[in-house]
Amino acid sequence: MNVPFVDLAAQYRTIQAEADAAVAGVLSKSDFVLGEAVDAFEEEFAQYCGTRFAIGVDSGYSALELILRGYGIGPGDEVITAANTFIATALAISTCGATPVLVDADPTTYNIDPQQIEAAITPRTRAIMPVHLYGQPADMDPILAIARQHNVRVIEDAAQAAGARYKGRRAGNLGDAAAFSFYPAKNLGAYGDGGAIVTSDPDLVDQVRLLRNLGQRAKYNHEIKGYNHRLDTLQAAVLSVKLPYLDAWNGARRAHAQRYAQLLADLPVSLPATGPAGAGEAMEHSYHLYVIRTAEREMLQQHLGQADIATGIHYPVPIHLQPAFAELGYQRGDFPVTERLMNEILSLPMYPELSPVAIEYVAHTVRQAQKYVRMADSEPAMQHAAD
Ligand SMILES: *Cc1c(COP(=O)(O)O)cnc(C)c1O
């Protein structure tokens, strides 16, 4: 048996007639740039997230960048974000000329640790950018409280969390503005690059609409210096086909996660927590990734690879240890939780179309490797039970 990490073609087959028709519709109409399907998708996605507005852009990275630029965040400003994230989060901040200020991860959820944010605030702080890593919403209530107290914005990096919920509210509707990615492998994936900004702030919407389209409101009348970060009409049409399936697909991911958790419960590996504690049932992880932890990560990954099971590491090098961000002046040891995760995390295959047989095969193979796998550690702070 061969288990890929994701299988985008399998998903395409389930919606092939609709997707083909949507693409053909755009080809017939040929309104390729900011066409009708872009407006339609923006309306649908805003409604889905529970925000007043959505603005389609060409990637998740662009969505983050344009939110920051839309708020006028730039040189001399600081934006607090997670050390434990994908590089795009920090790149979007630095590309605007602002400085990413990193905060270590919570050892249970792997998301930004709200208790360490306060210490990172300075008079230059303009925003906090929590990342809903792997599809699990960051603990937003304490983050919002700190932001209110210091009068700074909260910008969600919701790239991995389309459809996730925090205390009943959708990711994207938890702060001042949020960025989504429609990179093909994300929970709501386009057939190429895409992204969206969602917000209920009309002033921000006005700015980002200008910024994504060369600074023009009316054609050839350029009010500000903008960029070209538009969402393709073809991608918008595909996204409108896919959006009605997102909840079912995320439900399938959650069911797969539950099955993994059952099958792996007695093994000495740490399973994803569905914290933060106290959030109760209204917390919905969207399981963009299913990440386990073990001190014997290399061995386990190799064992799974030999059994034709594809795995990933998200991410092997945290932001503060990336050569690209040497300028920030961080050192090894600055973010101990993140650095430890980097050596122990392993992402197992996770996508809606994953079959029960494949999940059993993956779990069985992890079990086989068990005799070589040691508990990640016995240090209580890094331990948690399966949910
Ligand atoms: C995917 C991703 C992005 C960037 O999205 P792109 O559409 O690839 O530009 C940003 N942040 C996080 C956490 C991501 O996972």
Short mmCIF file of C-alpha atoms and ligand atoms in Angstrom, two decimals:
data_model
loop_
_atom_site.label_atom_id
_atom_site.label_comp_id
_atom_site.label_asym_id
_atom_site.label_seq_id
_atom_site.Cartn_x
_atom_site.Cartn_y
_atom_site.Cartn_z
CA MET A 1 0.00 0.00 0.00
CA ASN A 2 1.12 3.52 -0.82
CA VAL A 3 -0.19 6.49 1.18
CA PRO A 4 0.57 9.94 -0.23
CA PHE A 5 0.80 12.96 2.06
CA VAL A 6 -2.07 14.66 0.24
CA ASP A 7 -4.02 13.63 -2.87
CA LEU A 8 -5.35 16.65 -4.73
CA ALA A 9 -6.39 14.58 -7.75
CA ALA A 10 -8.62 12.42 -5.54
CA GLN A 11 -10.48 15.53 -4.44
CA TYR A 12 -10.76 16.83 -8.01
CA ARG A 13 -12.44 13.56 -9.04
CA THR A 14 -15.20 14.14 -6.47
CA ILE A 15 -16.15 17.53 -7.97
CA GLN A 16 -14.90 17.11 -11.52
CA ALA A 17 -18.13 17.95 -13.39
CA GLU A 18 -18.75 21.10 -11.34
CA ALA A 19 -15.15 22.27 -11.43
CA ASP A 20 -14.85 21.73 -15.17
CA ALA A 21 -18.10 23.61 -15.77
CA ALA A 22 -16.95 26.52 -13.62
CA VAL A 23 -13.65 26.78 -15.48
CA ALA A 24 -15.42 26.50 -18.85
CA GLY A 25 -17.81 29.23 -17.75
CA VAL A 26 -14.94 31.63 -17.13
CA LEU A 27 -13.25 30.67 -20.42
CA SER A 28 -16.48 31.42 -22.32
CA LYS A 29 -16.96 34.71 -20.59
CA SER A 30 -13.21 35.51 -20.66
CA ASP A 31 -13.40 38.04 -17.82
CA PHE A 32 -10.08 36.74 -16.52
CA VAL A 33 -9.05 39.63 -14.28
CA LEU A 34 -11.36 40.77 -11.45
CA GLY A 35 -14.27 39.12 -13.24
CA GLU A 36 -17.73 38.30 -11.98
CA ALA A 37 -16.63 35.11 -10.22
CA VAL A 38 -14.24 37.11 -8.02
CA ASP A 39 -17.06 39.30 -6.68
CA ALA A 40 -19.27 36.24 -6.18
CA PHE A 41 -16.62 34.32 -4.29
CA GLU A 42 -15.75 37.31 -2.13
CA GLU A 43 -19.36 37.59 -1.04
CA GLU A 44 -19.65 33.86 -0.34
CA PHE A 45 -16.41 33.67 1.59
CA ALA A 46 -17.21 36.70 3.77
CA GLN A 47 -20.55 35.14 4.59
CA TYR A 48 -18.88 31.83 5.40
CA CYS A 49 -16.40 33.48 7.77
CA GLY A 50 -19.01 35.74 9.33
CA THR A 51 -17.21 38.95 8.37
CA ARG A 52 -18.61 41.91 6.44
CA PHE A 53 -16.00 41.70 3.68
CA ALA A 54 -13.64 39.39 1.85
CA ILE A 55 -11.13 40.57 -0.75
CA GLY A 56 -9.57 38.04 -3.09
CA VAL A 57 -5.82 38.27 -3.63
CA ASP A 58 -3.16 36.19 -5.37
CA SER A 59 -1.78 34.34 -2.30
CA GLY A 60 -1.90 34.04 1.46
CA TYR A 61 1.40 35.85 1.64
CA SER A 62 -0.05 38.79 -0.33
CA ALA A 63 -3.09 38.79 1.97
CA LEU A 64 -0.85 39.24 5.03
CA GLU A 65 1.26 41.87 3.28
CA LEU A 66 -1.71 43.93 2.13
CA ILE A 67 -3.37 43.89 5.55
CA LEU A 68 -0.17 45.29 7.08
CA ARG A 69 0.21 47.88 4.32
CA GLY A 70 -3.49 48.72 4.56
CA TYR A 71 -3.00 49.53 8.23
CA GLY A 72 0.03 51.64 7.35
CA ILE A 73 2.45 49.35 9.17
CA GLY A 74 6.01 49.77 7.90
CA PRO A 75 9.55 50.82 8.78
CA GLY A 76 10.10 51.45 12.48
CA ASP A 77 7.09 49.34 13.44
CA GLU A 78 7.11 45.97 15.16
CA VAL A 79 4.69 43.10 14.65
CA ILE A 80 4.58 40.29 17.19
CA THR A 81 4.19 36.81 15.74
CA ALA A 82 4.99 33.16 16.40
CA ALA A 83 8.52 31.77 16.20
CA ASN A 84 6.87 28.48 15.28
CA THR A 85 5.33 29.21 11.88
CA PHE A 86 5.80 29.03 8.13
CA ILE A 87 8.25 31.56 6.72
CA ALA A 88 5.54 33.54 4.86
CA THR A 89 4.18 34.97 8.12
CA ALA A 90 7.46 36.65 8.99
CA LEU A 91 8.29 37.52 5.36
CA ALA A 92 5.05 39.47 4.98
CA ILE A 93 6.03 41.58 7.99
CA SER A 94 9.60 42.21 6.85
CA THR A 95 8.58 42.93 3.27
CA CYS A 96 6.59 45.92 4.54
CA GLY A 97 9.73 47.18 6.27
CA ALA A 98 8.43 46.29 9.73
CA THR A 99 10.27 44.05 12.20
CA PRO A 100 8.93 40.63 13.17
CA VAL A 101 9.18 40.17 16.96
CA LEU A 102 8.97 36.48 17.73
CA VAL A 103 7.29 34.73 20.64
CA ASP A 104 7.74 31.07 21.63
CA ALA A 105 5.09 28.38 21.31
CA ASP A 106 2.70 26.95 23.86
CA PRO A 107 4.00 23.42 24.53
CA THR A 108 0.54 21.85 24.27
CA THR A 109 -1.01 23.51 21.21
CA TYR A 110 2.25 24.60 19.49
CA ASN A 111 0.58 27.97 18.82
CA ILE A 112 1.93 31.32 20.05
CA ASP A 113 2.02 31.36 23.87
CA PRO A 114 -0.22 34.28 24.94
CA GLN A 115 1.55 34.48 28.30
CA GLN A 116 4.77 35.52 26.59
CA ILE A 117 3.26 38.21 24.36
CA GLU A 118 3.08 40.97 26.98
CA ALA A 119 6.87 40.89 27.45
CA ALA A 120 7.37 41.36 23.70
CA ILE A 121 5.29 44.57 23.51
CA THR A 122 7.24 47.80 23.04
CA PRO A 123 6.20 51.36 22.13
CA ARG A 124 6.84 50.34 18.49
CA THR A 125 4.42 47.41 18.50
CA ARG A 126 1.61 47.97 15.99
CA ALA A 127 0.06 44.53 15.69
CA ILE A 128 -0.03 40.97 16.97
CA MET A 129 -0.20 38.30 14.27
CA PRO A 130 -1.18 34.94 15.76
CA VAL A 131 -1.01 31.93 13.43
CA HIS A 132 -3.65 29.19 13.64
CA LEU A 133 -0.99 26.55 13.14
CA TYR A 134 -1.98 23.21 11.59
CA GLY A 135 -5.61 24.45 11.60
CA GLN A 136 -5.93 24.90 15.35
CA PRO A 137 -7.01 28.42 16.35
CA ALA A 138 -4.56 30.26 18.58
CA ASP A 139 -5.89 31.13 22.04
CA MET A 140 -7.44 34.41 20.91
CA ASP A 141 -9.14 35.74 24.07
CA PRO A 142 -5.94 36.57 25.99
CA ILE A 143 -4.34 37.81 22.75
CA LEU A 144 -7.25 40.17 22.10
CA ALA A 145 -7.15 41.37 25.71
CA ILE A 146 -3.44 42.26 25.45
CA ALA A 147 -4.04 43.96 22.10
CA ARG A 148 -6.88 46.07 23.47
CA GLN A 149 -4.85 47.07 26.48
CA HIS A 150 -1.96 48.25 24.27
CA ASN A 151 -4.13 49.56 21.43
CA VAL A 152 -2.57 47.35 18.74
CA ARG A 153 -4.23 45.42 15.90
CA VAL A 154 -4.76 41.67 15.81
CA ILE A 155 -4.16 40.15 12.39
CA GLU A 156 -4.88 36.42 12.10
CA ASP A 157 -2.71 34.29 9.89
CA ALA A 158 -5.56 31.90 9.13
CA ALA A 159 -3.82 30.34 6.11
CA GLN A 160 -4.13 26.83 7.57
CA ALA A 161 -7.47 27.30 9.31
CA ALA A 162 -10.26 27.83 6.75
CA GLY A 163 -13.41 26.67 8.53
CA ALA A 164 -11.85 26.21 12.00
CA ARG A 165 -13.70 27.64 14.98
CA TYR A 166 -12.67 29.27 18.25
CA LYS A 167 -15.42 29.36 20.85
CA GLY A 168 -18.01 29.03 18.12
CA ARG A 169 -16.60 31.78 15.87
CA ARG A 170 -14.90 31.07 12.60
CA ALA A 171 -11.21 31.63 12.11
CA GLY A 172 -10.94 34.91 10.23
CA ASN A 173 -13.60 36.54 12.37
CA LEU A 174 -11.57 36.64 15.58
CA GLY A 175 -9.40 39.75 15.22
CA ASP A 176 -9.30 42.97 13.19
CA ALA A 177 -8.45 41.25 9.92
CA ALA A 178 -7.32 37.85 8.71
CA ALA A 179 -5.37 36.32 5.86
CA PHE A 180 -6.30 33.04 4.16
CA SER A 181 -4.27 31.03 1.68
CA PHE A 182 -5.85 29.01 -1.13
CA TYR A 183 -2.59 27.28 -2.01
CA PRO A 184 -3.71 23.96 -3.55
CA ALA A 185 -2.92 21.81 -0.50
CA LYS A 186 -4.65 24.10 2.00
CA ASN A 187 -8.08 23.08 3.36
CA LEU A 188 -9.76 25.30 0.76
CA GLY A 189 -7.35 25.01 -2.14
CA ALA A 190 -7.48 26.66 -5.55
CA TYR A 191 -5.99 25.13 -8.72
CA GLY A 192 -2.99 27.42 -8.40
CA ASP A 193 -2.18 30.29 -6.03
CA GLY A 194 -4.82 32.35 -4.30
CA GLY A 195 -5.67 34.02 -1.03
CA ALA A 196 -8.13 36.31 0.70
CA ILE A 197 -8.31 39.05 3.28
CA VAL A 198 -11.37 39.00 5.49
CA THR A 199 -12.39 41.81 7.82
CA SER A 200 -15.37 43.84 8.94
CA ASP A 201 -13.41 47.10 8.77
CA PRO A 202 -14.57 49.19 5.77
CA ASP A 203 -11.54 51.50 5.90
CA LEU A 204 -9.15 48.57 5.63
CA VAL A 205 -11.21 47.14 2.76
CA ASP A 206 -10.98 50.40 0.89
CA GLN A 207 -7.18 50.44 1.28
CA VAL A 208 -6.57 46.79 0.35
CA ARG A 209 -8.83 47.00 -2.70
CA LEU A 210 -6.65 49.87 -3.92
CA LEU A 211 -3.41 48.16 -2.94
CA ARG A 212 -4.18 44.87 -4.73
CA ASN A 213 -5.01 46.64 -8.01
CA LEU A 214 -2.24 49.17 -8.71
CA GLY A 215 -3.79 51.80 -6.47
CA GLN A 216 -6.69 52.44 -8.84
CA ARG A 217 -10.37 52.71 -8.01
CA ALA A 218 -11.34 53.88 -11.49
CA LYS A 219 -9.19 52.60 -14.34
CA TYR A 220 -5.97 54.56 -14.94
CA ASN A 221 -6.69 56.82 -11.98
CA HIS A 222 -4.06 55.84 -9.42
CA GLU A 223 -4.79 57.25 -5.98
CA ILE A 224 -1.90 55.52 -4.23
CA LYS A 225 1.09 53.41 -5.21
CA GLY A 226 -0.40 49.95 -5.27
CA TYR A 227 0.66 46.46 -6.29
CA ASN A 228 -0.66 43.74 -8.54
CA HIS A 229 -2.03 41.14 -6.14
CA ARG A 230 -5.39 40.27 -7.72
CA LEU A 231 -7.13 36.91 -7.41
CA ASP A 232 -7.60 35.25 -10.84
CA THR A 233 -11.21 34.87 -11.96
CA LEU A 234 -10.52 31.21 -12.82
CA GLN A 235 -9.36 30.52 -9.28
CA ALA A 236 -12.34 32.35 -7.80
CA ALA A 237 -14.70 30.20 -9.88
CA VAL A 238 -13.00 27.02 -8.62
CA LEU A 239 -13.13 28.28 -5.03
CA SER A 240 -16.87 28.94 -5.32
CA VAL A 241 -17.36 25.34 -6.39
CA LYS A 242 -15.30 24.09 -3.47
CA LEU A 243 -16.54 26.33 -0.63
CA PRO A 244 -19.87 24.49 -0.12
CA TYR A 245 -17.87 21.29 0.51
CA LEU A 246 -15.43 22.79 2.99
CA ASP A 247 -17.35 21.90 6.15
CA ALA A 248 -17.79 18.30 5.03
CA TRP A 249 -14.11 18.06 4.07
CA ASN A 250 -13.05 19.49 7.43
CA GLY A 251 -15.46 17.08 9.12
CA ALA A 252 -13.73 14.22 7.33
CA ARG A 253 -10.35 15.54 8.50
CA ARG A 254 -11.62 15.66 12.10
CA ALA A 255 -12.95 12.11 11.82
CA HIS A 256 -9.57 10.94 10.47
CA ALA A 257 -7.84 12.73 13.37
CA GLN A 258 -10.11 10.96 15.83
CA ARG A 259 -9.37 7.62 14.23
CA TYR A 260 -5.61 8.26 14.31
CA ALA A 261 -5.95 9.24 17.98
CA GLN A 262 -7.82 6.00 18.82
CA LEU A 263 -5.32 3.84 16.99
CA LEU A 264 -2.24 5.59 18.37
CA ALA A 265 -3.53 6.28 21.91
CA ASP A 266 -1.42 3.70 23.71
CA LEU A 267 1.79 4.42 21.82
CA PRO A 268 4.61 6.57 23.16
CA VAL A 269 4.01 9.41 20.75
CA SER A 270 2.35 12.76 21.55
CA LEU A 271 -0.84 13.40 19.63
CA PRO A 272 -2.30 16.81 18.70
CA ALA A 273 -4.07 18.50 21.59
CA THR A 274 -7.35 20.23 20.94
CA GLY A 275 -6.76 22.95 23.53
CA PRO A 276 -6.70 25.62 24.76
CA ALA A 277 -8.21 24.28 27.94
CA GLY A 278 -11.62 25.61 28.80
CA ALA A 279 -12.61 26.39 25.25
CA GLY A 280 -14.86 23.36 25.24
CA GLU A 281 -16.72 21.92 22.33
CA ALA A 282 -16.98 25.14 20.39
CA MET A 283 -13.34 24.69 19.37
CA GLU A 284 -12.98 23.15 15.95
CA HIS A 285 -9.56 22.21 14.70
CA SER A 286 -9.53 22.08 10.90
CA TYR A 287 -6.60 19.62 10.83
CA HIS A 288 -4.78 21.12 7.90
CA LEU A 289 -1.97 18.92 9.24
CA TYR A 290 -1.96 16.00 11.66
CA VAL A 291 1.25 16.44 13.62
CA ILE A 292 2.55 13.94 16.16
CA ARG A 293 5.68 14.22 18.28
CA THR A 294 8.35 11.72 19.13
CA ALA A 295 11.95 11.93 20.27
CA GLU A 296 12.73 9.30 17.61
CA ARG A 297 11.41 11.33 14.72
CA GLU A 298 14.10 10.46 12.14
CA MET A 299 13.70 6.76 12.79
CA LEU A 300 9.91 6.90 12.62
CA GLN A 301 9.92 8.97 9.44
CA GLN A 302 12.33 6.54 7.81
CA HIS A 303 10.29 3.52 8.90
CA LEU A 304 7.11 5.07 7.45
CA GLY A 305 8.94 5.99 4.27
CA GLN A 306 10.09 2.42 3.80
CA ALA A 307 6.44 1.38 4.08
CA ASP A 308 5.52 3.85 1.27
CA ILE A 309 3.87 6.30 3.65
CA ALA A 310 4.69 9.94 2.89
CA THR A 311 5.22 12.26 5.87
CA GLY A 312 6.35 15.85 6.35
CA ILE A 313 7.98 18.16 8.89
CA HIS A 314 6.20 21.46 9.44
CA TYR A 315 8.62 23.09 9.91
CA PRO A 316 12.19 21.80 10.22
CA VAL A 317 13.76 25.25 10.79
CA PRO A 318 11.94 27.92 12.82
CA ILE A 319 11.96 31.56 11.74
CA HIS A 320 14.67 32.68 14.18
CA LEU A 321 17.12 30.06 12.88
CA GLN A 322 16.52 30.75 9.18
CA PRO A 323 19.53 32.33 7.45
CA ALA A 324 17.12 34.76 5.77
CA PHE A 325 16.27 36.22 9.18
CA ALA A 326 19.78 36.35 10.63
CA GLU A 327 19.30 40.15 10.66
CA LEU A 328 16.83 39.80 13.54
CA GLY A 329 19.72 38.79 15.79
CA TYR A 330 18.08 35.80 17.44
CA GLN A 331 20.14 32.83 18.58
CA ARG A 332 19.71 29.14 19.14
CA GLY A 333 18.15 28.74 22.57
CA ASP A 334 15.97 31.86 22.34
CA PHE A 335 12.75 29.87 21.83
CA PRO A 336 13.22 26.52 23.58
CA VAL A 337 9.74 25.09 22.98
CA THR A 338 9.84 25.88 19.27
CA GLU A 339 13.35 24.45 18.96
CA ARG A 340 12.32 21.27 20.65
CA LEU A 341 9.24 20.88 18.44
CA MET A 342 11.42 21.32 15.38
CA ASN A 343 13.27 18.10 16.24
CA GLU A 344 10.27 16.00 17.30
CA ILE A 345 7.33 16.85 15.04
CA LEU A 346 6.15 14.60 12.24
CA SER A 347 3.13 15.25 10.01
CA LEU A 348 1.18 12.13 9.02
CA PRO A 349 -0.92 11.88 5.84
CA MET A 350 -4.08 13.99 6.24
CA TYR A 351 -6.63 14.92 3.61
CA PRO A 352 -10.41 14.47 3.41
CA GLU A 353 -10.27 11.58 0.93
CA LEU A 354 -7.86 9.56 3.06
CA SER A 355 -9.38 6.06 3.37
CA PRO A 356 -10.02 4.23 6.66
CA VAL A 357 -7.77 1.43 5.40
CA ALA A 358 -4.95 3.89 4.76
CA ILE A 359 -5.31 5.37 8.27
CA GLU A 360 -5.14 1.87 9.75
CA TYR A 361 -2.08 1.09 7.67
CA VAL A 362 -0.34 4.29 8.82
CA ALA A 363 -1.23 3.62 12.47
CA HIS A 364 -0.15 0.00 12.17
CA THR A 365 3.18 1.06 10.73
CA VAL A 366 3.72 3.61 13.53
CA ARG A 367 2.96 0.77 15.95
CA GLN A 368 5.47 -1.49 14.23
CA ALA A 369 8.12 1.16 14.72
CA GLN A 370 7.14 1.47 18.37
CA LYS A 371 9.89 -0.74 19.70
CA TYR A 372 12.35 1.87 18.47
CA VAL A 373 10.28 4.85 19.57
CA ARG A 374 10.77 6.35 22.96
CA MET A 375 8.37 8.71 24.68
CA ALA A 376 9.12 12.22 23.44
CA ASP A 377 10.29 12.93 26.97
CA SER A 378 8.99 12.64 30.47
CA GLU A 379 9.21 16.35 31.17
CA PRO A 380 5.66 17.18 32.35
CA ALA A 381 5.43 20.58 30.63
CA MET A 382 5.87 18.99 27.23
CA GLN A 383 3.44 16.19 27.77
CA HIS A 384 -0.22 15.86 27.12
CA ALA A 385 -2.62 13.05 26.59
CA ALA A 386 -4.50 12.29 23.44
CA ASP A 387 -7.86 13.97 23.32
C1 LIG B 1 0.48 28.69 3.37
C2 LIG B 1 0.77 29.67 4.43
C3 LIG B 1 0.99 31.03 4.16
C4 LIG B 1 1.19 31.58 2.78
O1 LIG B 1 0.23 31.27 1.88
P1 LIG B 1 0.59 31.26 0.31
O2 LIG B 1 -0.77 31.24 -0.31
O3 LIG B 1 1.39 30.04 0.04
O4 LIG B 1 1.31 32.51 0.02
C5 LIG B 1 1.14 31.90 5.22
N1 LIG B 1 1.11 31.48 6.48
C6 LIG B 1 0.93 30.18 6.78
C7 LIG B 1 0.91 29.78 8.21
C8 LIG B 1 0.77 29.23 5.77
O5 LIG B 1 0.62 27.95 6.09
#
